[in-house]
Every structure is written in structure tokens, then in C-alpha cells.
Amino acid sequence: MIRSILTVIFLLALTGSWAQSRTSSPYSFFGLGQQTFRGTIENRSMAGIRSYSDSIHMNLQNPASYSKLRLTTYAIGLEHTETFARADEGDDQYDATSIEYISIGIPVSSKTAFGFGLVPFQSVGYRIGGIEDGVYTNFTGEGSLNRAYFSLGHELFKGLSIGGEFRYNFGEEINSSSIFINGVELGTNEENETDLSGISFNLALNYDTILADGHSFNASVVYQPESDITARNVRRLSTFVLTTDLNESINRTRVGDETRQELQLPSEVTVGVGYGLPRKWNLAAEYSLRGSSSSAARSFAPDNSSFTDASSYRVGGYYIPNYNSISSYWDRVVYRAGVRYEENGLIINNEEINEFGISFGLGLPIGRAGAFSNANIGFEYGQRGTQNAGLIKEDFFSLSIGLSFNDRWFQKRRYN
């Protein structure tokens, strides 16, 4: 039954879920969009920690973690974000709802497992503008850069695992800008439609051990080499008449030749350590450093922006009162929390655009005691940007829901 349900969900998601915009931040205009993917709901409820893994959940940001997977696992995640923006010109509010990932992980032995799925990891989604001093402006953008991946993890010897991930990156982004000056007959619109494609890789090394006092210690290194991505852009220049209800009635359009540009996805390295008591609690800390090659700006990027290396700091963990309790359901619930701070590497008007987030989550068991499937709920509050230099400061609230179903494959039945 689980296989049938998950197959239907997987096919439905493939029919158009990736076309939606996963963010509504004006900052997503810069570079190749805003990097919005931070792992499964379980991991992002712990600030996006990548170093922790277990035997019944997938860690989509650490391929070495697959070596610990003991059950075939199906996972899907959804998120809704409400954003409240403040700027010198006034306040605004916008929202976005999206599917975050669809994944399957399959163990083939006690030391090896693989997984595959789809993840939209960078997104564009904004709409800003208005009328000021007789000038009408309208700037919009939508689209995402998605990732189809295949991961493999293997335990070399007790406690030490390696993993690798092959990724095919693809997507489409559309950016449009319109200007109309009162007293001028026609306004102008420029639309850039960009198709993106390329391959990349992710490598990981995990170490887990049980200390003499029964506590656990784990450490991990995850490395993403710099990779190329091809951008094929078509530019359309149009004139339009602005109607009384502020609709743009296109007058004439000229389509330019397709241009091709080779961009780079930056290299990134993450190191993390964790300490805890198995099936009871764990606390982990991580640091990530991402290169600035994402600054390979597209031809229509503004002159007032630049990129530098980005850094991320994360601390997160979980607590389970009694994982196999038969008397209290809430004793089997996984309680998660985390905090993160990210220097995103984006500079606009000489101001750094940084981000802060604090997250909480619950892992709710599905079925009887001893069952492994679960529903995961996460909540995050965060801030992004600044009001300095005429920029925008955003406060955002995210609610995420994930399902993780477990099944057994490739195991012989003892009885018919």
C-alpha cells in the first residue's frame, strides 16, 4: 500500500510542481536566484544540520549518510512562507508555497544504500514596482533551478562512511522589467527568458562512534566542487501602452538572438561535529564556506551588486523522551530545534545581505509503537537583508510539512 501511495504522489509532483515559484523575495533577482533548499523537514527543523543521520531518514545534503539507511524510505516535503518586508518607501507582504523535495532511498546491504529524487534548490520569485513622481515601474521574476540526483553511500569499515552524488541541474527563469513615463506615448519592457542546464557532484565523508560512556560522537565533511552551468538566454524588447487599470497592452515586440553564457555554481565545503545519546538526544554544530563564483553575473545583472565568499553557521539538535514508549504517544515524538546565521555573499549598494533563522520541529510517529514512518512539522522565523542604503529588510515565517514512509525491499520472506 505504501508503495502505491508514494508512486502516485511522485508522479503527480512530476507533472508540474517544479514550475511554481518557491520564493517571493526581491533578493532572488541576483545571481541565479535565492538558495532556498536546506534539506529535509527533519534537518531544516535543526537549522539545516547536514552532519546528523540515522537509519530511517534520508539526509539529502550528505550522501555518505545513506550507508546508515536500513529501510527503504520515501520522503516528500512541502513549505509555505509568509514574508513581511520593510523599506523606506513603505511595507509589503508576500507569500510562497511549494514542494521542497521528492526522494526515495533504498538500502541494498547492511553497508550500502542509494537514493534518487528531485529537489528545486535555487529560486527566483519577486514582484516590485509602482508609480512614483509620474513614473510607472514593474519588475517581476519567476522560476527555479532544479536538481535531479542519484546518491550512493557505503560504509568502508565500522564508523567510517563515504558517499557521492551525481546531479543534473536544470530549470528556467524569467525576469521582466517595465518602465512608463507619464507624458510619453509608449512604455518599454525588457524580458529575459533563461534556460539553465549542467551537471555537478557532491562528495561526503562521515565518522560515527560510540564512546566508552555510551554517548555518540559524529563528524562529517561535505564537499561540492565548482561546476559549470549553461545559460541560454532570449531577450525580448517590447513597447506597450499603459491602460487606466495599470495593465500593459503590448504594442510591438522584437525578439533578439539566443545568447549562450557559461556560468558557475560555486564550490562549497561543510564541516560538522555532533555529540549525543543514541535514540535520546543529539546536538550538532556546523560551518559552511561557499565560493563566490555565483557572481558570474548574467548579461542583465545590475551594476550595483557584487558577490563575495559566503559563510554559514548552524547549531541544532533533537530530543526524544522515550523512543519506544507504549504508554505515551508524546514520549515517542522527536522534538527538534536549531539556529543559523548566513553571510550570503551578496553585496548591494555596498551593504551585505545576511540572513538569520531560528527553527523548531516535531517528528510525529505514524502507526503503532515500533513503527518507523513519521510525519514531520517544522516552523522557522527569520530575517533577511537591511533597510540601509534604500534596501529591504524581510521578516519571514515558514511552516513546513514532510512525510517519511518506510518499507522493506530486497529482503527474503521467511514464510510464504
PDB file of C-alpha atoms in Angstrom, residues 25-267:
ATOM      1  CA  SER A  25      11.972  37.793  -2.128  1.00  0.00           C
ATOM      2  CA  PRO A  26      13.269  40.662  -4.320  1.00  0.00           C
ATOM      3  CA  TYR A  27      16.777  39.486  -3.404  1.00  0.00           C
ATOM      4  CA  SER A  28      16.158  36.385  -5.551  1.00  0.00           C
ATOM      5  CA  PHE A  29      16.796  38.570  -8.637  1.00  0.00           C
ATOM      6  CA  PHE A  30      20.550  38.496  -8.091  1.00  0.00           C
ATOM      7  CA  GLY A  31      22.866  35.754  -9.312  1.00  0.00           C
ATOM      8  CA  LEU A  32      20.990  32.566 -10.202  1.00  0.00           C
ATOM      9  CA  GLY A  33      18.329  33.117  -7.574  1.00  0.00           C
ATOM     10  CA  GLN A  34      17.935  32.597  -3.863  1.00  0.00           C
ATOM     11  CA  GLN A  35      19.285  29.332  -2.468  1.00  0.00           C
ATOM     12  CA  THR A  36      16.213  28.050  -0.649  1.00  0.00           C
ATOM     13  CA  PHE A  37      16.804  24.317  -0.190  1.00  0.00           C
ATOM     14  CA  ARG A  38      18.085  23.393   3.288  1.00  0.00           C
ATOM     15  CA  GLY A  39      17.459  19.664   3.446  1.00  0.00           C
ATOM     16  CA  THR A  40      14.521  17.570   4.565  1.00  0.00           C
ATOM     17  CA  ILE A  41      11.975  18.911   7.032  1.00  0.00           C
ATOM     18  CA  GLU A  42      13.731  16.892   9.733  1.00  0.00           C
ATOM     19  CA  ASN A  43      17.095  18.532   9.025  1.00  0.00           C
ATOM     20  CA  ARG A  44      15.832  22.073   8.463  1.00  0.00           C
ATOM     21  CA  SER A  45      13.992  21.906  11.804  1.00  0.00           C
ATOM     22  CA  MET A  46      17.506  21.616  13.256  1.00  0.00           C
ATOM     23  CA  ALA A  47      18.740  24.696  11.324  1.00  0.00           C
ATOM     24  CA  GLY A  48      19.641  22.598   8.263  1.00  0.00           C
ATOM     25  CA  ILE A  49      22.250  20.443  10.008  1.00  0.00           C
ATOM     26  CA  ARG A  50      23.958  18.094   7.499  1.00  0.00           C
ATOM     27  CA  SER A  51      26.203  16.038   9.772  1.00  0.00           C
ATOM     28  CA  TYR A  52      23.491  14.053  11.598  1.00  0.00           C
ATOM     29  CA  SER A  53      21.939  10.928  10.090  1.00  0.00           C
ATOM     30  CA  ASP A  54      20.079   7.810  11.250  1.00  0.00           C
ATOM     31  CA  SER A  55      18.741   4.527   9.886  1.00  0.00           C
ATOM     32  CA  ILE A  56      15.182   5.588   8.942  1.00  0.00           C
ATOM     33  CA  HIS A  57      15.556   9.101   7.473  1.00  0.00           C
ATOM     34  CA  MET A  58      17.347  10.409   4.401  1.00  0.00           C
ATOM     35  CA  ASN A  59      19.805  13.260   4.677  1.00  0.00           C
ATOM     36  CA  LEU A  60      19.609  14.860   1.226  1.00  0.00           C
ATOM     37  CA  GLN A  61      22.669  17.056   1.754  1.00  0.00           C
ATOM     38  CA  ASN A  62      25.098  14.343   2.836  1.00  0.00           C
ATOM     39  CA  PRO A  63      25.411  11.306   0.526  1.00  0.00           C
ATOM     40  CA  ALA A  64      27.633   9.395   2.970  1.00  0.00           C
ATOM     41  CA  SER A  65      24.649   9.221   5.339  1.00  0.00           C
ATOM     42  CA  TYR A  66      22.919   6.715   3.043  1.00  0.00           C
ATOM     43  CA  SER A  67      25.215   3.987   4.384  1.00  0.00           C
ATOM     44  CA  LYS A  68      23.203   4.046   7.641  1.00  0.00           C
ATOM     45  CA  LEU A  69      19.807   3.593   5.936  1.00  0.00           C
ATOM     46  CA  ARG A  70      18.187   0.281   6.907  1.00  0.00           C
ATOM     47  CA  LEU A  71      14.701   0.627   5.406  1.00  0.00           C
ATOM     48  CA  THR A  72      13.507   1.780   2.009  1.00  0.00           C
ATOM     49  CA  THR A  73      12.393   5.340   2.630  1.00  0.00           C
ATOM     50  CA  TYR A  74      10.048   7.588   0.667  1.00  0.00           C
ATOM     51  CA  ALA A  75      10.055  11.289   1.517  1.00  0.00           C
ATOM     52  CA  ILE A  76       8.200  14.366   0.361  1.00  0.00           C
ATOM     53  CA  GLY A  77       8.255  17.873   1.832  1.00  0.00           C
ATOM     54  CA  LEU A  78       6.118  20.986   1.401  1.00  0.00           C
ATOM     55  CA  GLU A  79       6.589  24.530   2.699  1.00  0.00           C
ATOM     56  CA  HIS A  80       4.601  27.751   2.989  1.00  0.00           C
ATOM     57  CA  THR A  81       6.372  31.049   3.746  1.00  0.00           C
ATOM     58  CA  GLU A  82       4.869  34.424   4.692  1.00  0.00           C
ATOM     59  CA  THR A  83       7.240  37.379   4.294  1.00  0.00           C
ATOM     60  CA  PHE A  84       6.808  40.884   5.700  1.00  0.00           C
ATOM     61  CA  ALA A  85       9.056  43.463   4.028  1.00  0.00           C
ATOM     62  CA  ARG A  86      10.051  46.920   5.280  1.00  0.00           C
ATOM     63  CA  ALA A  87      11.603  49.647   3.131  1.00  0.00           C
ATOM     64  CA  ASP A  88      11.864  53.430   3.203  1.00  0.00           C
ATOM     65  CA  GLU A  89       9.025  53.638   0.673  1.00  0.00           C
ATOM     66  CA  GLY A  90       6.653  51.532   2.822  1.00  0.00           C
ATOM     67  CA  ASP A  91       5.825  47.993   3.895  1.00  0.00           C
ATOM     68  CA  ASP A  92       4.735  44.990   1.861  1.00  0.00           C
ATOM     69  CA  GLN A  93       3.711  41.367   2.374  1.00  0.00           C
ATOM     70  CA  TYR A  94       4.080  38.339   0.101  1.00  0.00           C
ATOM     71  CA  ASP A  95       3.960  34.552   0.327  1.00  0.00           C
ATOM     72  CA  ALA A  96       5.083  31.395  -1.466  1.00  0.00           C
ATOM     73  CA  THR A  97       4.025  27.737  -1.267  1.00  0.00           C
ATOM     74  CA  SER A  98       5.953  24.875  -2.840  1.00  0.00           C
ATOM     75  CA  ILE A  99       7.006  21.249  -2.864  1.00  0.00           C
ATOM     76  CA  GLU A 100      10.529  21.134  -1.453  1.00  0.00           C
ATOM     77  CA  TYR A 101      11.707  17.636  -2.409  1.00  0.00           C
ATOM     78  CA  ILE A 102      10.612  14.186  -3.527  1.00  0.00           C
ATOM     79  CA  SER A 103      13.069  11.399  -2.729  1.00  0.00           C
ATOM     80  CA  ILE A 104      13.481   7.646  -2.406  1.00  0.00           C
ATOM     81  CA  GLY A 105      16.292   5.890  -0.506  1.00  0.00           C
ATOM     82  CA  ILE A 106      16.944   2.151  -0.884  1.00  0.00           C
ATOM     83  CA  PRO A 107      19.380   0.027   1.162  1.00  0.00           C
ATOM     84  CA  VAL A 108      20.914  -2.888  -0.747  1.00  0.00           C
ATOM     85  CA  SER A 109      23.035  -4.266   2.106  1.00  0.00           C
ATOM     86  CA  SER A 110      23.926  -3.517   5.721  1.00  0.00           C
ATOM     87  CA  LYS A 111      26.682  -1.179   4.479  1.00  0.00           C
ATOM     88  CA  THR A 112      25.373   0.302   1.231  1.00  0.00           C
ATOM     89  CA  ALA A 113      22.340   2.268   0.109  1.00  0.00           C
ATOM     90  CA  PHE A 114      21.426   4.576  -2.745  1.00  0.00           C
ATOM     91  CA  GLY A 115      18.816   7.246  -3.340  1.00  0.00           C
ATOM     92  CA  PHE A 116      17.360   9.415  -6.064  1.00  0.00           C
ATOM     93  CA  GLY A 117      14.854  12.217  -6.396  1.00  0.00           C
ATOM     94  CA  LEU A 118      14.106  15.805  -7.357  1.00  0.00           C
ATOM     95  CA  VAL A 119      14.996  18.987  -5.477  1.00  0.00           C
ATOM     96  CA  PRO A 120      14.398  22.631  -6.536  1.00  0.00           C
ATOM     97  CA  PHE A 121      17.344  24.283  -4.788  1.00  0.00           C
ATOM     98  CA  GLN A 122      17.546  27.863  -6.121  1.00  0.00           C
ATOM     99  CA  SER A 123      14.561  30.046  -6.936  1.00  0.00           C
ATOM    100  CA  VAL A 124      13.513  33.370  -8.387  1.00  0.00           C
ATOM    101  CA  GLY A 125      10.236  34.979  -7.353  1.00  0.00           C
ATOM    102  CA  TYR A 126       9.540  38.694  -6.941  1.00  0.00           C
ATOM    103  CA  ARG A 127       7.189  41.479  -7.989  1.00  0.00           C
ATOM    104  CA  ILE A 128       8.087  45.053  -7.117  1.00  0.00           C
ATOM    105  CA  GLY A 129       7.225  48.447  -8.524  1.00  0.00           C
ATOM    106  CA  GLY A 130       4.517  51.095  -8.544  1.00  0.00           C
ATOM    107  CA  ILE A 131       4.009  54.715  -9.561  1.00  0.00           C
ATOM    108  CA  GLU A 132       6.178  57.485  -8.146  1.00  0.00           C
ATOM    109  CA  ASP A 133       6.608  61.040  -9.497  1.00  0.00           C
ATOM    110  CA  GLY A 134       4.771  60.130 -12.691  1.00  0.00           C
ATOM    111  CA  VAL A 135       6.978  57.090 -13.422  1.00  0.00           C
ATOM    112  CA  TYR A 136       5.454  53.589 -13.538  1.00  0.00           C
ATOM    113  CA  THR A 137       7.794  50.645 -12.865  1.00  0.00           C
ATOM    114  CA  ASN A 138       7.096  46.924 -12.716  1.00  0.00           C
ATOM    115  CA  PHE A 139       9.829  44.337 -12.091  1.00  0.00           C
ATOM    116  CA  THR A 140       8.899  40.648 -11.933  1.00  0.00           C
ATOM    117  CA  GLY A 141      10.719  37.329 -11.876  1.00  0.00           C
ATOM    118  CA  GLU A 142       9.845  33.661 -11.509  1.00  0.00           C
ATOM    119  CA  GLY A 143      11.383  30.243 -11.956  1.00  0.00           C
ATOM    120  CA  SER A 144      13.784  27.860 -10.286  1.00  0.00           C
ATOM    121  CA  LEU A 145      16.955  25.867 -10.777  1.00  0.00           C
ATOM    122  CA  ASN A 146      16.114  22.230 -10.057  1.00  0.00           C
ATOM    123  CA  ARG A 147      18.194  19.159  -9.381  1.00  0.00           C
ATOM    124  CA  ALA A 148      17.629  15.525 -10.314  1.00  0.00           C
ATOM    125  CA  TYR A 149      20.131  13.466  -8.324  1.00  0.00           C
ATOM    126  CA  PHE A 150      21.447   9.971  -7.688  1.00  0.00           C
ATOM    127  CA  SER A 151      23.280   9.333  -4.387  1.00  0.00           C
ATOM    128  CA  LEU A 152      25.296   6.394  -3.121  1.00  0.00           C
ATOM    129  CA  GLY A 153      26.692   5.814   0.365  1.00  0.00           C
ATOM    130  CA  HIS A 154      28.941   2.978   1.600  1.00  0.00           C
ATOM    131  CA  GLU A 155      30.492   2.100   4.954  1.00  0.00           C
ATOM    132  CA  LEU A 156      34.200   1.414   4.399  1.00  0.00           C
ATOM    133  CA  PHE A 157      34.652  -0.018   7.874  1.00  0.00           C
ATOM    134  CA  LYS A 158      32.892   0.368  11.193  1.00  0.00           C
ATOM    135  CA  GLY A 159      32.140   4.025  11.779  1.00  0.00           C
ATOM    136  CA  LEU A 160      33.627   5.457   8.569  1.00  0.00           C
ATOM    137  CA  SER A 161      31.425   6.044   5.512  1.00  0.00           C
ATOM    138  CA  ILE A 162      31.901   7.722   2.159  1.00  0.00           C
ATOM    139  CA  GLY A 163      29.335   8.937  -0.327  1.00  0.00           C
ATOM    140  CA  GLY A 164      28.903  10.645  -3.642  1.00  0.00           C
ATOM    141  CA  GLU A 165      26.083  12.287  -5.533  1.00  0.00           C
ATOM    142  CA  PHE A 166      25.606  12.908  -9.252  1.00  0.00           C
ATOM    143  CA  ARG A 167      23.353  15.866 -10.063  1.00  0.00           C
ATOM    144  CA  TYR A 168      21.708  17.059 -13.235  1.00  0.00           C
ATOM    145  CA  ASN A 169      20.737  20.695 -12.781  1.00  0.00           C
ATOM    146  CA  PHE A 170      18.038  22.217 -14.959  1.00  0.00           C
ATOM    147  CA  GLY A 171      15.446  24.961 -14.918  1.00  0.00           C
ATOM    148  CA  GLU A 172      14.040  28.139 -16.374  1.00  0.00           C
ATOM    149  CA  GLU A 173      13.954  31.685 -15.037  1.00  0.00           C
ATOM    150  CA  ILE A 174      12.067  34.666 -16.470  1.00  0.00           C
ATOM    151  CA  ASN A 175      12.926  38.241 -15.456  1.00  0.00           C
ATOM    152  CA  SER A 176      10.896  41.187 -16.742  1.00  0.00           C
ATOM    153  CA  SER A 177      11.274  44.957 -16.252  1.00  0.00           C
ATOM    154  CA  SER A 178       8.808  47.636 -17.426  1.00  0.00           C
ATOM    155  CA  ILE A 179       9.040  51.446 -17.309  1.00  0.00           C
ATOM    156  CA  PHE A 180       6.424  54.001 -18.383  1.00  0.00           C
ATOM    157  CA  ILE A 181       6.921  57.777 -18.007  1.00  0.00           C
ATOM    158  CA  ASN A 182       3.850  59.967 -17.779  1.00  0.00           C
ATOM    159  CA  GLY A 183       3.520  62.115 -20.886  1.00  0.00           C
ATOM    160  CA  VAL A 184       5.404  59.651 -23.112  1.00  0.00           C
ATOM    161  CA  GLU A 185       3.258  57.713 -25.567  1.00  0.00           C
ATOM    162  CA  LEU A 186       4.747  54.245 -25.050  1.00  0.00           C
ATOM    163  CA  GLY A 187       6.466  52.391 -22.246  1.00  0.00           C
ATOM    164  CA  THR A 188       9.259  49.873 -22.658  1.00  0.00           C
ATOM    165  CA  ASN A 189       9.569  46.307 -21.427  1.00  0.00           C
ATOM    166  CA  GLU A 190      12.585  44.006 -21.378  1.00  0.00           C
ATOM    167  CA  GLU A 191      12.059  40.298 -20.742  1.00  0.00           C
ATOM    168  CA  ASN A 192      14.878  37.788 -20.331  1.00  0.00           C
ATOM    169  CA  GLU A 193      13.984  34.104 -20.540  1.00  0.00           C
ATOM    170  CA  THR A 194      16.875  31.899 -19.431  1.00  0.00           C
ATOM    171  CA  ASP A 195      17.140  28.114 -19.740  1.00  0.00           C
ATOM    172  CA  LEU A 196      19.719  26.581 -17.401  1.00  0.00           C
ATOM    173  CA  SER A 197      21.368  23.158 -17.553  1.00  0.00           C
ATOM    174  CA  GLY A 198      24.507  21.430 -16.294  1.00  0.00           C
ATOM    175  CA  ILE A 199      25.885  18.656 -14.083  1.00  0.00           C
ATOM    176  CA  SER A 200      27.548  18.774 -10.678  1.00  0.00           C
ATOM    177  CA  PHE A 201      28.759  16.455  -7.918  1.00  0.00           C
ATOM    178  CA  ASN A 202      28.728  16.229  -4.139  1.00  0.00           C
ATOM    179  CA  LEU A 203      31.162  14.201  -2.008  1.00  0.00           C
ATOM    180  CA  ALA A 204      30.997  13.355   1.683  1.00  0.00           C
ATOM    181  CA  LEU A 205      32.867  11.582   4.477  1.00  0.00           C
ATOM    182  CA  ASN A 206      31.196  10.588   7.778  1.00  0.00           C
ATOM    183  CA  TYR A 207      32.600   9.203  11.004  1.00  0.00           C
ATOM    184  CA  ASP A 208      30.399   7.847  13.834  1.00  0.00           C
ATOM    185  CA  THR A 209      31.453   6.144  17.049  1.00  0.00           C
ATOM    186  CA  ILE A 210      30.075   5.170  20.444  1.00  0.00           C
ATOM    187  CA  LEU A 211      32.203   6.406  23.335  1.00  0.00           C
ATOM    188  CA  ALA A 212      33.025   4.426  26.466  1.00  0.00           C
ATOM    189  CA  ASP A 213      30.228   6.096  28.448  1.00  0.00           C
ATOM    190  CA  GLY A 214      27.606   5.171  25.817  1.00  0.00           C
ATOM    191  CA  HIS A 215      27.360   8.589  24.224  1.00  0.00           C
ATOM    192  CA  SER A 216      27.819   9.070  20.481  1.00  0.00           C
ATOM    193  CA  PHE A 217      30.224  11.282  18.576  1.00  0.00           C
ATOM    194  CA  ASN A 218      29.991  12.038  14.882  1.00  0.00           C
ATOM    195  CA  ALA A 219      31.881  14.209  12.426  1.00  0.00           C
ATOM    196  CA  SER A 220      31.396  14.887   8.723  1.00  0.00           C
ATOM    197  CA  VAL A 221      32.866  16.734   5.776  1.00  0.00           C
ATOM    198  CA  VAL A 222      30.736  17.501   2.709  1.00  0.00           C
ATOM    199  CA  TYR A 223      32.358  18.992  -0.384  1.00  0.00           C
ATOM    200  CA  GLN A 224      30.739  20.323  -3.550  1.00  0.00           C
ATOM    201  CA  PRO A 225      33.279  21.117  -6.305  1.00  0.00           C
ATOM    202  CA  GLU A 226      32.738  24.141  -8.511  1.00  0.00           C
ATOM    203  CA  SER A 227      30.730  23.210 -11.602  1.00  0.00           C
ATOM    204  CA  ASP A 228      29.621  24.784 -14.860  1.00  0.00           C
ATOM    205  CA  ILE A 229      26.078  25.579 -15.839  1.00  0.00           C
ATOM    206  CA  THR A 230      24.997  26.741 -19.277  1.00  0.00           C
ATOM    207  CA  ALA A 231      22.576  29.654 -19.545  1.00  0.00           C
ATOM    208  CA  ARG A 232      20.752  30.118 -22.846  1.00  0.00           C
ATOM    209  CA  ASN A 233      19.040  33.498 -22.813  1.00  0.00           C
ATOM    210  CA  VAL A 234      16.469  35.040 -25.151  1.00  0.00           C
ATOM    211  CA  ARG A 235      15.805  38.765 -24.752  1.00  0.00           C
ATOM    212  CA  ARG A 236      12.518  40.343 -25.842  1.00  0.00           C
ATOM    213  CA  LEU A 237      12.160  44.118 -26.130  1.00  0.00           C
ATOM    214  CA  SER A 238       8.617  45.467 -26.296  1.00  0.00           C
ATOM    215  CA  THR A 239       6.762  48.747 -26.289  1.00  0.00           C
ATOM    216  CA  PHE A 240       3.414  48.960 -24.534  1.00  0.00           C
ATOM    217  CA  VAL A 241       0.512  51.238 -23.731  1.00  0.00           C
ATOM    218  CA  LEU A 242      -0.311  51.547 -20.039  1.00  0.00           C
ATOM    219  CA  THR A 243      -4.070  51.270 -19.515  1.00  0.00           C
ATOM    220  CA  THR A 244      -6.011  53.083 -16.800  1.00  0.00           C
ATOM    221  CA  ASP A 245      -6.123  49.899 -14.672  1.00  0.00           C
ATOM    222  CA  LEU A 246      -2.290  49.587 -14.956  1.00  0.00           C
ATOM    223  CA  ASN A 247      -2.257  46.721 -17.435  1.00  0.00           C
ATOM    224  CA  GLU A 248       0.467  46.657 -20.081  1.00  0.00           C
ATOM    225  CA  SER A 249      -1.006  46.390 -23.567  1.00  0.00           C
ATOM    226  CA  ILE A 250       1.866  45.252 -25.801  1.00  0.00           C
ATOM    227  CA  ASN A 251       2.304  47.373 -28.927  1.00  0.00           C
ATOM    228  CA  ARG A 252       5.303  45.771 -30.637  1.00  0.00           C
ATOM    229  CA  THR A 253       7.890  43.132 -29.716  1.00  0.00           C
ATOM    230  CA  ARG A 254      11.356  42.431 -31.069  1.00  0.00           C
ATOM    231  CA  VAL A 255      12.968  39.098 -30.194  1.00  0.00           C
ATOM    232  CA  GLY A 256      16.754  39.022 -30.046  1.00  0.00           C
ATOM    233  CA  ASP A 257      19.013  36.128 -30.951  1.00  0.00           C
ATOM    234  CA  GLU A 258      19.641  33.450 -28.362  1.00  0.00           C
ATOM    235  CA  THR A 259      22.843  34.036 -26.428  1.00  0.00           C
ATOM    236  CA  ARG A 260      24.813  31.430 -24.508  1.00  0.00           C
ATOM    237  CA  GLN A 261      26.761  32.102 -21.333  1.00  0.00           C
ATOM    238  CA  GLU A 262      28.791  29.702 -19.197  1.00  0.00           C
ATOM    239  CA  LEU A 263      28.162  30.358 -15.505  1.00  0.00           C
ATOM    240  CA  GLN A 264      29.492  28.582 -12.436  1.00  0.00           C
ATOM    241  CA  LEU A 265      27.885  27.036  -9.405  1.00  0.00           C
ATOM    242  CA  PRO A 266      30.293  27.769  -6.550  1.00  0.00           C
ATOM    243  CA  SER A 267      32.299  25.238  -4.612  1.00  0.00           C
TER     244      SER A 267
END
